[in-house]
Coordinates of C-alpha atoms in Angstrom, one line a residue:
M1 CA -13.9 -12.2 25.2
P2 CA -17.0 -10.1 24.6
L3 CA -20.2 -11.5 26.1
F4 CA -22.1 -11.8 22.8
L5 CA -19.2 -13.6 21.1
K6 CA -19.7 -16.5 23.5
N7 CA -23.4 -16.6 22.6
Q8 CA -22.6 -17.0 18.8
H9 CA -23.3 -13.4 17.8
F10 CA -20.9 -12.1 15.2
L11 CA -19.3 -8.9 14.4
P12 CA -17.1 -8.1 11.5
G13 CA -13.6 -9.5 11.6
S14 CA -11.5 -11.5 9.3
S15 CA -10.4 -14.0 12.0
R16 CA -12.7 -13.2 14.9
K17 CA -15.1 -16.2 14.7
A18 CA -16.9 -16.9 17.9
E19 CA -16.3 -20.1 19.9
G20 CA -18.9 -22.7 19.1
A21 CA -20.2 -20.7 16.1
S22 CA -22.8 -22.2 13.9
K23 CA -22.2 -22.7 10.2
S24 CA -25.2 -20.6 9.2
S25 CA -23.7 -17.4 10.8
W26 CA -22.1 -15.1 8.3
F27 CA -19.5 -12.3 8.2
P28 CA -20.4 -9.3 6.1
E29 CA -16.8 -8.5 5.2
E30 CA -15.7 -12.0 4.4
K31 CA -15.6 -11.4 0.6
G32 CA -14.5 -13.9 -2.0
H33 CA -14.2 -17.1 0.2
C34 CA -15.3 -19.8 -2.3
W35 CA -15.0 -23.5 -2.2
G36 CA -13.1 -25.1 -5.2
L37 CA -12.5 -21.9 -7.1
G38 CA -9.1 -23.1 -8.3
A39 CA -10.9 -25.9 -10.2
L40 CA -13.7 -23.7 -11.4
R41 CA -11.3 -21.3 -13.1
A42 CA -10.2 -24.0 -15.4
L43 CA -13.8 -24.5 -16.7
G44 CA -14.2 -21.0 -18.2
T45 CA -16.8 -18.5 -17.1
L46 CA -19.9 -20.2 -18.4
G47 CA -18.9 -23.7 -17.2
A48 CA -17.8 -22.4 -13.8
L49 CA -21.2 -20.7 -13.3
R50 CA -23.0 -24.0 -14.2
V51 CA -20.9 -25.7 -11.5
L52 CA -21.7 -23.0 -9.0
V53 CA -25.4 -23.4 -9.7
A54 CA -25.1 -27.2 -9.2
L55 CA -23.3 -26.7 -5.9
L56 CA -25.8 -24.2 -4.4
G57 CA -28.2 -26.8 -3.1
Q58 CA -25.4 -28.4 -1.1
E59 CA -24.6 -25.2 0.8
T60 CA -20.9 -25.6 -0.1
L61 CA -20.5 -22.1 -1.6
W62 CA -20.0 -19.1 0.7
V63 CA -19.2 -15.8 -0.9
L64 CA -20.5 -12.6 0.4
G65 CA -23.5 -13.5 2.4
A66 CA -26.8 -12.2 0.9
R67 CA -27.3 -9.3 3.2
R68 CA -29.0 -6.8 0.9
A69 CA -31.0 -6.9 -2.2
L70 CA -28.8 -6.6 -5.3
G71 CA -30.4 -3.8 -7.1
I72 CA -29.0 -2.2 -10.2
R73 CA -25.6 -1.8 -8.7
G74 CA -25.0 -5.6 -8.4
V75 CA -26.6 -6.3 -11.8
L76 CA -24.3 -3.8 -13.5
G77 CA -21.3 -5.1 -11.6
A78 CA -22.0 -8.7 -12.6
L79 CA -22.5 -7.7 -16.2
L80 CA -19.1 -5.9 -16.3
G81 CA -17.4 -8.8 -14.5
L82 CA -18.1 -11.3 -17.3
G83 CA -16.4 -11.6 -20.7
A84 CA -17.8 -14.8 -22.3
L85 CA -21.5 -14.1 -21.7
G86 CA -23.8 -11.6 -23.2
A87 CA -26.0 -9.4 -21.0
V88 CA -29.1 -11.5 -21.6
E89 CA -27.3 -14.7 -20.6
V90 CA -26.0 -13.1 -17.5
L91 CA -29.5 -11.9 -16.5
G92 CA -30.8 -15.4 -17.1
I93 CA -28.2 -16.9 -14.9
L94 CA -28.9 -14.3 -12.2
G95 CA -32.6 -15.2 -12.3
A96 CA -31.9 -18.9 -12.0
L97 CA -29.6 -18.4 -9.1
G98 CA -32.1 -16.2 -7.3
A99 CA -34.8 -18.8 -7.7
L100 CA -32.6 -21.3 -5.7
G101 CA -32.8 -19.0 -2.7
T102 CA -29.4 -19.9 -1.3
L103 CA -27.0 -17.5 -2.8
G104 CA -28.3 -13.9 -3.2
A105 CA -27.4 -11.9 -6.3
L106 CA -24.7 -10.1 -4.3
G107 CA -23.1 -13.5 -3.7
V108 CA -23.2 -14.1 -7.5
L109 CA -21.2 -11.0 -8.0
G110 CA -18.6 -12.3 -5.5
A111 CA -18.5 -15.6 -7.3
L112 CA -17.9 -13.8 -10.7
L113 CA -15.2 -11.7 -9.2
A114 CA -13.6 -14.7 -7.6
L115 CA -13.3 -16.4 -11.0
L116 CA -10.8 -13.9 -12.1
P117 CA -7.2 -15.2 -11.8
P118 CA -5.5 -13.9 -8.6
P119 CA -2.9 -11.1 -9.2
A120 CA 0.7 -12.0 -8.8
P121 CA 2.5 -10.6 -5.6
A122 CA 4.2 -7.8 -7.5
E123 CA 5.9 -6.1 -4.5
T124 CA 4.9 -2.8 -6.0
F125 CA 4.6 -0.7 -2.9
S126 CA 8.1 -1.2 -1.5
A127 CA 9.9 0.8 -4.2
M128 CA 8.9 4.0 -6.1
L129 CA 10.5 2.5 -9.2
S130 CA 7.9 -0.2 -9.1
V131 CA 5.1 2.2 -8.4
R132 CA 6.1 4.2 -11.4
G133 CA 6.2 1.0 -13.4
A134 CA 2.6 0.4 -12.4
L135 CA 1.7 3.6 -14.2
G136 CA 2.6 1.9 -17.5
A137 CA 0.3 -1.0 -16.8
E138 CA -2.6 1.4 -16.1
R139 CA -1.9 3.4 -19.2
R140 CA -2.3 0.2 -21.3
L141 CA -5.6 -0.5 -19.5
L142 CA -6.8 3.0 -20.2
R143 CA -6.1 2.5 -23.9
R144 CA -8.1 -0.7 -23.8
L145 CA -10.9 0.9 -21.9
R146 CA -11.0 3.8 -24.4
S147 CA -11.3 1.3 -27.2
Y148 CA -14.0 -0.6 -25.4
L149 CA -16.0 2.7 -24.7
R150 CA -15.7 3.6 -28.4
D151 CA -17.0 0.3 -29.6
E152 CA -19.8 0.1 -27.0
S153 CA -20.9 3.6 -27.8
S154 CA -21.1 2.7 -31.5
R155 CA -23.1 -0.5 -30.6
L156 CA -25.5 1.4 -28.3
R157 CA -26.1 4.1 -31.0
R158 CA -27.1 1.3 -33.4
L159 CA -29.3 -0.2 -30.6
R160 CA -31.0 3.1 -30.0
R161 CA -31.7 3.5 -33.7
F162 CA -33.4 0.1 -33.7
Y163 CA -35.4 1.1 -30.6
E164 CA -36.5 4.4 -32.0
K165 CA -37.6 2.8 -35.3
V166 CA -39.7 0.2 -33.5
Q167 CA -41.0 2.7 -31.0
A168 CA -42.1 5.0 -33.7
L169 CA -44.2 2.2 -35.3
H170 CA -45.9 1.5 -32.0
Q171 CA -46.7 5.2 -31.5
D172 CA -48.0 5.9 -35.0
P173 CA -51.8 5.3 -35.1
K174 CA -51.6 4.9 -38.8
A175 CA -49.1 2.0 -38.6
S176 CA -51.6 -0.9 -38.6
V177 CA -50.7 -4.6 -38.8
E178 CA -53.6 -4.8 -41.3
N179 CA -51.0 -3.6 -43.7
P180 CA -49.4 -6.8 -44.9
L181 CA -46.0 -5.2 -45.1
L182 CA -46.2 -4.0 -41.5
A183 CA -47.4 -7.4 -40.5
F184 CA -44.6 -9.1 -42.3
S185 CA -42.1 -6.7 -40.7
L186 CA -43.5 -7.4 -37.2
I187 CA -43.2 -11.2 -37.7
K188 CA -39.7 -10.8 -39.0
R189 CA -38.6 -8.6 -36.1
L190 CA -39.9 -11.0 -33.5
H191 CA -38.5 -14.0 -35.3
S192 CA -35.0 -12.8 -36.1
D193 CA -34.3 -9.1 -35.4
W194 CA -34.9 -9.1 -31.7
P195 CA -32.9 -12.3 -31.1
N196 CA -30.1 -10.8 -33.2
V197 CA -30.1 -7.7 -31.1
I198 CA -30.3 -9.5 -27.8
Y199 CA -27.8 -12.3 -28.5
S200 CA -25.4 -10.1 -30.4
D201 CA -21.8 -11.4 -30.4
E202 CA -20.6 -7.8 -30.5
V203 CA -21.2 -7.5 -26.7
T204 CA -19.0 -10.5 -26.1
R205 CA -16.3 -9.4 -28.5
N206 CA -16.0 -5.9 -26.9
T207 CA -15.9 -7.3 -23.4
Q208 CA -13.4 -10.0 -24.3
A209 CA -11.1 -7.4 -25.8
L210 CA -11.2 -5.5 -22.5
H211 CA -10.5 -8.7 -20.6
A212 CA -7.6 -9.5 -22.9
G213 CA -6.1 -6.1 -22.0
L214 CA -6.3 -7.0 -18.3
E215 CA -4.6 -10.4 -19.0
E216 CA -1.8 -8.7 -20.8
V217 CA -0.8 -6.7 -17.7
E218 CA -1.9 -9.3 -15.1
Q219 CA 1.6 -10.2 -13.9
E220 CA 2.3 -6.5 -13.3
L221 CA -0.7 -5.8 -11.2
P222 CA -0.3 -5.1 -7.5
G223 CA -1.2 -7.9 -5.1
T224 CA -3.0 -7.9 -1.8
E225 CA 0.3 -7.4 0.0
D226 CA 0.9 -4.2 -2.0
L227 CA -2.6 -2.8 -1.3
D228 CA -2.3 -3.6 2.4
G229 CA 1.3 -2.2 2.4
A230 CA 0.1 1.0 0.8
A231 CA -2.6 1.4 3.5
R232 CA 0.0 0.8 6.2
A233 CA 2.2 3.4 4.6
L234 CA -0.6 6.1 4.9
M235 CA -1.0 5.2 8.6
R236 CA 2.8 5.5 9.0
L237 CA 2.8 8.9 7.5
Q238 CA -0.1 9.8 9.7
D239 CA 1.8 8.8 12.8
V240 CA 5.3 10.0 12.1
Y241 CA 4.4 13.4 10.8
A242 CA 1.4 13.9 13.1
L243 CA -1.1 14.3 10.2
S244 CA -4.8 14.2 10.7
V245 CA -6.8 11.6 8.8
R246 CA -9.4 14.2 7.7
G247 CA -6.6 16.3 6.3
L248 CA -5.0 13.4 4.5
A249 CA -8.3 12.4 3.0
K250 CA -8.6 15.9 1.6
G251 CA -5.1 15.8 0.3
V252 CA -3.6 18.1 2.9
F253 CA -0.2 17.3 4.4
Q254 CA -0.2 19.5 7.5
R255 CA 0.2 19.3 11.2
A256 CA -2.0 21.4 13.4
G257 CA -0.5 24.8 13.9
H258 CA 2.3 24.3 11.4
P259 CA 2.8 25.1 7.8
P260 CA 2.2 22.3 5.3
L261 CA 4.9 19.7 5.1
Y262 CA 4.1 19.2 1.4
S263 CA 1.9 21.1 -1.1
P264 CA 1.3 18.9 -4.1
G265 CA 0.8 20.6 -7.5
R266 CA -2.5 18.8 -7.8
R267 CA -4.5 18.0 -4.7
V268 CA -6.0 14.5 -4.7
S269 CA -8.7 13.4 -2.2
L270 CA -9.4 9.9 -1.0
S271 CA -12.9 8.4 -1.5
A272 CA -15.0 6.8 1.2
D273 CA -14.0 3.4 -0.1
D274 CA -10.3 4.4 0.1
C275 CA -10.7 5.4 3.7
F276 CA -12.6 2.2 4.5
H277 CA -9.9 0.0 3.1
V278 CA -7.2 1.7 5.2
G279 CA -9.4 1.4 8.3
K280 CA -10.1 -2.3 7.4
V281 CA -6.4 -3.1 7.2
A282 CA -5.9 -1.7 10.7
Y283 CA -9.1 -3.4 11.9
D284 CA -7.9 -6.8 10.7
T285 CA -4.8 -6.6 12.8
G286 CA -6.7 -5.5 15.9
D287 CA -5.3 -1.9 15.6
Y288 CA -8.5 0.0 16.7
Y289 CA -6.6 3.2 17.2
H290 CA -6.1 3.6 13.5
S291 CA -9.2 1.7 12.4
I292 CA -11.5 4.1 14.3
A293 CA -9.9 7.2 12.8
W294 CA -10.1 6.0 9.2
L295 CA -13.5 4.3 9.5
E296 CA -14.9 7.5 11.0
E297 CA -13.7 9.4 7.9
A298 CA -15.2 6.6 5.7
V299 CA -18.6 6.9 7.4
S300 CA -18.6 10.7 7.0
L301 CA -17.9 10.4 3.3
F302 CA -20.3 7.6 2.7
R303 CA -23.0 9.6 4.5
L304 CA -22.4 12.5 2.1
S305 CA -22.8 10.3 -1.0
Y306 CA -25.4 7.9 0.3
G307 CA -27.7 6.9 -2.5
S308 CA -25.2 7.4 -5.3
W309 CA -23.0 4.6 -6.6
N310 CA -19.4 4.4 -7.9
L311 CA -18.6 1.5 -10.1
E312 CA -15.2 1.0 -8.4
D313 CA -16.5 0.9 -4.8
R314 CA -16.4 -2.4 -3.0
S315 CA -17.7 -1.2 0.3
S316 CA -20.7 0.8 1.6
L317 CA -21.9 2.9 4.4
E318 CA -23.3 -0.2 6.1
D319 CA -19.9 -1.9 5.9
A320 CA -18.2 1.1 7.4
L321 CA -20.7 1.4 10.2
D322 CA -20.5 -2.3 11.0
H323 CA -16.7 -2.3 11.3
L324 CA -16.6 1.1 13.2
A325 CA -19.2 -0.1 15.7
F326 CA -17.1 -3.2 16.5
S327 CA -13.9 -1.1 16.7
Y328 CA -15.5 1.2 19.3
F329 CA -16.7 -1.9 21.2
M330 CA -13.3 -3.4 21.3
A331 CA -11.9 0.0 22.4
G332 CA -14.4 0.0 25.3
N333 CA -16.8 2.6 24.0
I334 CA -20.0 0.6 24.1
S335 CA -22.4 3.5 24.0
H336 CA -21.0 4.7 20.7
A337 CA -20.9 1.2 19.3
L338 CA -24.7 1.0 20.2
S339 CA -25.3 4.3 18.4
L340 CA -23.6 3.2 15.3
S341 CA -25.3 -0.2 15.3
R342 CA -28.7 1.6 15.5
E343 CA -27.8 3.7 12.6
F344 CA -26.8 0.6 10.7
L345 CA -30.3 -0.9 11.3
R346 CA -31.9 2.2 9.8
Y347 CA -30.4 1.1 6.5
D348 CA -30.7 -2.7 7.0
P349 CA -33.5 -3.3 9.6
S350 CA -33.7 -7.0 8.9
N351 CA -30.1 -7.7 9.9
Q352 CA -30.5 -10.2 12.8
R353 CA -26.9 -10.2 13.8
V354 CA -26.7 -6.5 14.4
S355 CA -30.1 -6.5 16.1
R356 CA -28.7 -9.1 18.6
N357 CA -25.6 -6.9 19.0
V358 CA -27.8 -3.9 19.9
A359 CA -29.5 -6.0 22.5
K360 CA -26.2 -7.1 24.0
Y361 CA -24.8 -3.5 24.0
K362 CA -27.9 -2.3 25.9
K363 CA -27.5 -5.1 28.4
L364 CA -23.8 -4.3 28.9
L365 CA -24.6 -0.6 29.5
E366 CA -27.3 -1.5 32.0
M367 CA -24.7 -3.6 33.8
G368 CA -22.5 -0.5 33.9
T369 CA -19.9 -2.0 31.5
G370 CA -18.3 0.4 29.1
A371 CA -20.1 3.4 30.4
S372 CA -17.0 5.5 30.2
A373 CA -14.3 4.8 27.7
S374 CA -10.6 5.7 28.2
P375 CA -8.8 7.5 25.4
L376 CA -7.4 5.3 22.8
Q377 CA -3.7 4.7 23.0
R378 CA -1.6 4.4 19.8
P379 CA 0.0 1.0 19.6
N380 CA 3.7 0.9 20.0
S381 CA 6.1 -1.5 18.4
T382 CA 8.1 -3.6 20.9
R383 CA 11.3 -3.1 18.8
L384 CA 10.9 0.7 18.7
Q385 CA 11.8 2.0 22.1
S386 CA 12.7 5.5 21.0
R387 CA 9.6 6.3 18.9
D388 CA 8.9 9.8 20.3
A389 CA 12.5 11.0 19.7
Y390 CA 12.6 9.4 16.3
E391 CA 9.3 11.1 15.1
E392 CA 10.3 14.5 16.6
L393 CA 13.5 14.3 14.5
C394 CA 11.6 13.4 11.4
Q395 CA 9.3 16.3 11.9
R396 CA 12.1 18.8 12.6
P397 CA 12.4 21.4 9.7
R398 CA 15.4 20.6 7.6
G399 CA 16.8 18.6 10.5
Q400 CA 18.3 21.6 12.2
P401 CA 19.7 21.3 15.8
A402 CA 19.5 24.0 18.3
P403 CA 22.0 26.9 17.5
E404 CA 24.1 26.3 20.6
R405 CA 24.9 22.8 19.2
L406 CA 26.5 24.3 16.0
L407 CA 29.7 25.3 17.8
H408 CA 32.9 23.9 16.4
L409 CA 31.2 22.8 13.2
G410 CA 32.1 24.2 9.8
C411 CA 32.8 23.7 6.1
S412 CA 36.1 23.1 4.3
Y413 CA 37.7 21.8 1.2
E414 CA 39.5 18.5 1.9
T415 CA 42.2 16.7 0.1
N416 CA 42.9 14.1 2.8
S417 CA 46.5 14.0 1.6
S418 CA 45.2 12.1 -1.5
P419 CA 46.5 13.0 -5.0
Y420 CA 43.1 12.0 -6.3
L421 CA 41.6 15.1 -4.6
L422 CA 44.3 17.7 -5.3
L423 CA 42.6 19.2 -8.4
Q424 CA 39.0 18.8 -7.0
P425 CA 39.0 18.8 -3.2
A426 CA 36.0 17.3 -1.4
K427 CA 33.4 19.8 -0.1
K428 CA 33.1 18.8 3.5
E429 CA 30.5 19.9 6.0
M430 CA 31.0 18.8 9.6
V431 CA 27.6 17.8 10.9
R432 CA 28.6 16.4 14.3
I433 CA 31.7 15.8 16.3
Q434 CA 30.3 13.0 18.5
P435 CA 29.3 10.9 16.8
Y436 CA 31.6 11.9 13.9
V437 CA 29.3 12.7 11.0
A438 CA 30.3 14.6 7.9
L439 CA 28.4 15.5 4.7
Y440 CA 30.3 15.8 1.4
H441 CA 28.5 18.0 -1.0
D442 CA 28.5 17.4 -4.8
F443 CA 30.1 14.0 -4.1
I444 CA 28.8 12.6 -7.4
T445 CA 27.3 14.2 -10.6
D446 CA 23.8 13.9 -11.9
A447 CA 25.0 11.7 -14.7
E448 CA 26.8 9.3 -12.3
A449 CA 23.7 9.1 -10.1
E450 CA 21.5 8.2 -13.1
T451 CA 23.9 5.6 -14.2
I452 CA 24.0 3.9 -10.8
K453 CA 20.2 4.0 -10.6
G454 CA 19.9 2.6 -14.1
L455 CA 22.3 -0.2 -13.3
A456 CA 20.5 -1.2 -10.1
G457 CA 16.9 -0.8 -11.3
P458 CA 16.5 -4.2 -13.0
W459 CA 18.0 -6.0 -10.0
L460 CA 16.0 -4.4 -7.2
Q461 CA 14.6 -6.9 -4.6
R462 CA 12.8 -6.3 -1.3
S463 CA 15.3 -5.1 1.3
V464 CA 15.9 -7.5 4.2
V465 CA 17.2 -7.1 7.8
A466 CA 19.3 -9.3 10.0
S467 CA 17.4 -11.6 12.2
G468 CA 19.8 -13.7 14.2
E469 CA 21.8 -15.6 11.7
K470 CA 19.3 -15.1 8.9
Q471 CA 18.0 -12.3 6.9
Q472 CA 14.3 -11.5 6.3
K473 CA 11.8 -8.9 5.1
A474 CA 10.4 -6.6 7.8
E475 CA 7.7 -4.0 8.1
Y476 CA 10.1 -1.6 9.7
R477 CA 12.2 -1.5 6.5
I478 CA 10.3 -0.7 3.4
S479 CA 12.5 -0.4 0.3
K480 CA 14.1 -2.4 -2.4
S481 CA 17.8 -2.8 -2.9
A482 CA 20.5 -4.2 -5.3
W483 CA 24.2 -4.8 -5.0
L484 CA 26.7 -3.5 -7.6
K485 CA 30.3 -4.8 -8.0
D486 CA 33.0 -2.3 -9.0
T487 CA 33.2 -4.3 -12.3
A488 CA 29.6 -3.5 -13.1
D489 CA 30.5 -0.1 -14.7
P490 CA 33.4 2.4 -14.7
V491 CA 31.2 4.8 -12.8
V492 CA 31.0 2.3 -9.9
R493 CA 34.8 1.8 -9.9
A494 CA 35.4 5.5 -10.0
L495 CA 33.0 6.0 -7.1
D496 CA 34.9 3.4 -5.0
Q497 CA 38.1 5.3 -5.7
R498 CA 36.5 8.5 -4.6
I499 CA 35.2 7.0 -1.4
A500 CA 38.7 5.5 -0.6
A501 CA 40.3 8.9 -1.2
V502 CA 37.8 10.9 1.0
T503 CA 37.8 8.4 3.9
G504 CA 41.4 7.2 3.7
L505 CA 40.2 3.6 4.1
D506 CA 41.0 0.5 2.2
L507 CA 38.0 -0.7 0.0
R508 CA 39.7 -3.6 -1.6
P509 CA 37.9 -7.0 -1.2
P510 CA 37.1 -8.2 1.4
Y511 CA 37.5 -5.0 3.4
A512 CA 34.3 -3.4 2.0
E513 CA 31.0 -4.6 0.8
Y514 CA 29.7 -4.1 -2.7
L515 CA 27.8 -0.9 -3.3
Q516 CA 24.2 -1.3 -2.2
V517 CA 21.7 0.8 -4.1
V518 CA 18.3 1.4 -2.3
N519 CA 15.0 2.7 -3.7
Y520 CA 12.4 3.5 -1.0
G521 CA 8.8 2.8 -1.5
L522 CA 5.5 4.3 -0.6
G523 CA 6.1 5.8 2.8
G524 CA 9.4 4.1 2.6
H525 CA 11.5 4.1 5.8
Y526 CA 14.0 2.2 8.0
E527 CA 13.3 2.5 11.7
P528 CA 16.1 3.1 14.2
H529 CA 19.0 0.6 13.8
F530 CA 22.7 0.3 13.9
D531 CA 24.7 -0.4 10.7
H532 CA 27.3 -2.4 12.7
A533 CA 26.6 -5.8 14.1
T534 CA 25.6 -6.0 17.7
S535 CA 25.8 -9.8 17.9
K536 CA 28.7 -12.2 16.9
K537 CA 26.0 -14.3 15.2
S538 CA 25.3 -11.6 12.7
P539 CA 25.6 -12.5 9.0
L540 CA 28.1 -9.5 8.7
Y541 CA 30.8 -11.7 10.1
R542 CA 30.6 -14.2 7.2
M543 CA 32.9 -11.9 5.2
K544 CA 35.7 -12.7 7.7
S545 CA 36.7 -9.1 7.7
G546 CA 35.3 -7.9 11.1
N547 CA 32.5 -5.5 11.8
R548 CA 31.4 -2.5 9.8
I549 CA 33.7 0.3 10.9
A550 CA 32.2 3.0 8.8
T551 CA 29.3 3.9 6.5
I552 CA 29.1 6.3 3.6
M553 CA 25.6 6.9 2.2
I554 CA 25.2 8.8 -1.0
Y555 CA 21.9 10.5 -1.8
L556 CA 21.2 9.8 -5.5
S557 CA 18.0 11.8 -5.7
A558 CA 16.1 14.7 -4.0
V559 CA 12.7 14.3 -2.3
E560 CA 9.9 16.8 -1.9
A561 CA 9.3 16.0 1.7
G562 CA 10.4 13.6 4.4
G563 CA 13.2 11.0 4.1
S564 CA 15.7 12.6 6.5
T565 CA 18.4 10.5 8.2
A566 CA 17.8 10.8 11.9
F567 CA 20.4 10.0 14.6
I568 CA 18.3 9.2 17.6
Y569 CA 20.5 9.4 20.6
A570 CA 22.7 12.2 19.2
N571 CA 19.4 14.2 18.6
F572 CA 19.9 15.5 15.1
S573 CA 18.8 14.7 11.6
V574 CA 20.2 15.3 8.1
P575 CA 17.8 16.1 5.3
V576 CA 18.2 14.5 1.9
V577 CA 20.7 16.5 -0.2
K578 CA 20.9 15.4 -3.8
N579 CA 24.4 14.1 -4.9
A580 CA 25.8 14.5 -1.3
A581 CA 27.4 11.8 0.7
L582 CA 27.0 11.3 4.4
F583 CA 29.8 9.6 6.3
W584 CA 30.1 8.4 9.9
W585 CA 32.1 6.0 12.0
N586 CA 30.1 3.0 13.3
L587 CA 32.9 1.8 15.7
R588 CA 35.0 3.6 18.2
R589 CA 38.8 3.3 17.9
N590 CA 38.7 0.5 20.5
G591 CA 36.5 -1.6 18.2
N592 CA 33.3 -1.2 20.2
G593 CA 30.1 -0.1 18.6
D594 CA 29.3 3.6 18.9
G595 CA 25.8 3.7 20.5
D596 CA 25.3 7.3 19.3
T597 CA 25.1 6.1 15.7
L598 CA 21.6 4.7 16.2
H599 CA 19.9 6.1 13.2
A600 CA 16.8 5.8 11.0
G601 CA 15.6 6.7 7.5
C602 CA 12.5 8.8 8.1
P603 CA 9.4 7.9 6.0
V604 CA 9.4 9.5 2.6
L605 CA 6.4 11.8 2.6
A606 CA 6.6 12.8 -1.0
G607 CA 9.2 12.0 -3.7
D608 CA 11.4 9.2 -5.0
K609 CA 14.3 8.5 -2.6
W610 CA 17.4 6.7 -3.9
V611 CA 20.6 6.1 -1.8
A612 CA 23.8 4.2 -2.4
N613 CA 25.5 2.7 0.7
K614 CA 29.1 1.6 1.1
W615 CA 29.9 -0.3 4.2
I616 CA 33.6 -0.6 5.1
H617 CA 34.8 -3.3 7.5
E618 CA 37.4 -3.0 10.2
H619 CA 40.0 -5.5 8.9
G620 CA 42.5 -3.8 6.6
Q621 CA 42.1 -0.5 8.4
E622 CA 44.5 -1.1 11.3
F623 CA 47.0 1.4 10.1
R624 CA 44.5 3.8 8.5
R625 CA 42.5 4.3 11.6
P626 CA 44.7 3.0 14.4
C627 CA 43.7 2.5 18.0
S628 CA 43.8 5.4 20.4
A629 CA 45.9 5.6 23.6
D630 CA 42.7 6.1 25.4
P631 CA 41.0 2.6 25.8
Q632 CA 37.6 4.3 26.1
D633 CA 38.0 6.0 22.7

């Protein structure tokens, strides 16, 4: 544990509180931690604020920590955060709170934001269908904001006319109050006109209409899990496709020395606040490899825009410097942590915590600790033992193997002795002999693919993986899926018949599972895994029909980049081919699992990937795929 942590000096971290810490110490990034907010929400905005004021003297409310003066940024943010109060009422409350000396105005903003109801966990990031759905919610918010801006512009124009009329009277030397009409006008303005202007209900009505729009879409809004999942998706794309953070922040999807993997029609850049959030997600999990790269970019962008203010930003240059300094410290680079902390103090010289950290950094360097930092190593997942091979396959253009490996492969029209295929044979491309992998082109039509996606869409749920005898969500599988019976639609029944004809296998229940339809999310992927069960405790055996003997995966859509199916040990990958079906045997003829079928769904770099999986079990196939005379086969 770092020396200064034992001495009650604090650095940013959501769960890195020092041993024996005093209650008066604060964390600059601990935003929105309020006592009793669930009860306060029920009181309404004004009532809740009164309760907050009453609580301040008891030191029971901790929000942001009053680190900096509020300035116009915090005032405007607080004004926009309220619906039931006019601007003058807000300013009055801010003044009253400031007089108490316990909660700075910045803390007031945190309290106001915390009073908003928490968003529902919408699971938006894990399927592109859900991401597209979020566009509809934002369109409705845009319409509300447009209406709000129109009404406010009209109100402000009327306010300006009042201002200009009164200002003109004050600047006109001939406009003397000795004139009884002007004197009456002055008294009337001060008695009724000014209060009417200041306490106008129009401000409240306009803001309430905007808040009503937010409440309408509240259940559709992404939650914290979505935002953090989206940040991890960017880090995943950064890693798997060897993209630079600076390039990503500029909207460039390119590896050094290679052509762009993806060239969007409209390039979109990330803001400093965007980069800070990605770095903060890594920071909160102790992943300093990624936090340093993203926070460095955040610091660079904040430096360029220092002094300006974006309404939507929730972080600052000081926040980024603070987190970056501690990330470098945890990575062992104390000299750079010292440099960043000194820069922080140029912007906030009164910050005692960072001042103490600077002293500790100096002492550590004098003691010879952290004088030379070793290069940061990217963290590796304990379950992903073949990461380098997996990522190399994902990066491989179009998934092509070396030319010498293409021998004995070819394309053919196949009927498989099935009357179903006589008039329209299957277009078969042999991808690999061992493991046996074949790609059937034009396996379904565009109309059939759209029908299947439409049937599955309303039923999509977060995909799960087997964990012992249970199933659970996992970070290494980001997608949503739904299951369709053959009775769901004639298209599904026809697809089952086509699969049976092409494979020659029996798909009648319980010899095959229902059709699983999968929609991948932002950076959606499925790390290396086997389709067949590798343990007798697997939930697959509940069907009482043996293990999964074969897989057929149908690509229901095209993608712009990424999303290949990579076979790790066999060293090849298959790109997404719209309407094609990929088939392989999971088990050898002796019933053992084929280790060469370890495969993965590479992260989708750009696009909307849909697949349909049909898993066929070994029972019922005894005479359709009989055992071999060779016990090793």
